[in-house]
């Protein structure tokens, strides 16, 4: 069974920093893409950043220059370093992993979400 566990959310002041972690464990052959999404109250879920197995990264325009996504392939873990936080970054952040399991099936898994609250 494959599991995805997020951690690191919480409360920060505007201008502050938080780091989110997302660890994938279980019967995995390889992870292709790991993505952070977020959903603010009353808004649709949006892509924040992602990283591929070849460490190509993409960012939403709203977080470029402030957030950094990184990946530790040995630990099957992705991080989201969030700096210069703004109140509009307040949202539930979700991790998503697309991967091949040991039967080489291409699957997708979502985390339970972690709340980030930025106070002004």
mmCIF file of C-alpha atoms in Angstrom, residues 8-48:
data_model
loop_
_atom_site.group_PDB
_atom_site.id
_atom_site.type_symbol
_atom_site.label_atom_id
_atom_site.label_comp_id
_atom_site.label_asym_id
_atom_site.label_seq_id
_atom_site.Cartn_x
_atom_site.Cartn_y
_atom_site.Cartn_z
ATOM 1 C CA UNK A 8 4.690 21.457 8.072
ATOM 2 C CA UNK A 9 1.610 23.621 7.832
ATOM 3 C CA UNK A 10 0.689 26.124 10.474
ATOM 4 C CA UNK A 11 0.455 29.795 11.259
ATOM 5 C CA UNK A 12 2.909 32.398 10.028
ATOM 6 C CA UNK A 13 3.003 36.145 9.919
ATOM 7 C CA UNK A 14 3.162 38.034 6.668
ATOM 8 C CA UNK A 15 6.752 38.089 5.495
ATOM 9 C CA UNK A 16 7.531 34.907 7.356
ATOM 10 C CA UNK A 17 8.399 31.424 6.186
ATOM 11 C CA UNK A 18 7.122 27.884 6.406
ATOM 12 C CA UNK A 19 8.323 24.622 4.929
ATOM 13 C CA UNK A 20 5.979 21.867 3.868
ATOM 14 C CA UNK A 21 7.032 18.255 3.443
ATOM 15 C CA UNK A 22 5.387 15.432 1.574
ATOM 16 C CA UNK A 23 6.684 11.901 1.923
ATOM 17 C CA UNK A 24 5.604 8.946 -0.171
ATOM 18 C CA UNK A 25 6.087 5.432 1.145
ATOM 19 C CA UNK A 26 5.117 1.927 0.136
ATOM 20 C CA UNK A 27 5.442 -0.302 -2.886
ATOM 21 C CA UNK A 28 6.745 2.233 -5.369
ATOM 22 C CA UNK A 29 8.870 1.628 -8.415
ATOM 23 C CA UNK A 30 9.462 5.283 -9.196
ATOM 24 C CA UNK A 31 7.823 8.661 -8.734
ATOM 25 C CA UNK A 32 7.305 10.747 -11.835
ATOM 26 C CA UNK A 33 5.936 14.074 -10.700
ATOM 27 C CA UNK A 34 5.262 15.594 -7.316
ATOM 28 C CA UNK A 35 3.017 18.609 -7.148
ATOM 29 C CA UNK A 36 1.789 21.027 -4.537
ATOM 30 C CA UNK A 37 -1.694 22.437 -4.950
ATOM 31 C CA UNK A 38 -3.616 24.777 -2.712
ATOM 32 C CA UNK A 39 -7.206 25.667 -2.156
ATOM 33 C CA UNK A 40 -8.243 28.854 -0.430
ATOM 34 C CA UNK A 41 -11.718 29.243 1.079
ATOM 35 C CA UNK A 42 -14.285 29.776 -1.643
ATOM 36 C CA UNK A 43 -11.759 29.286 -4.421
ATOM 37 C CA UNK A 44 -10.815 26.498 -6.771
ATOM 38 C CA UNK A 45 -7.802 24.326 -6.188
ATOM 39 C CA UNK A 46 -4.774 25.693 -7.993
ATOM 40 C CA UNK A 47 -1.326 24.400 -8.830
ATOM 41 C CA UNK A 48 1.419 25.967 -6.759
#
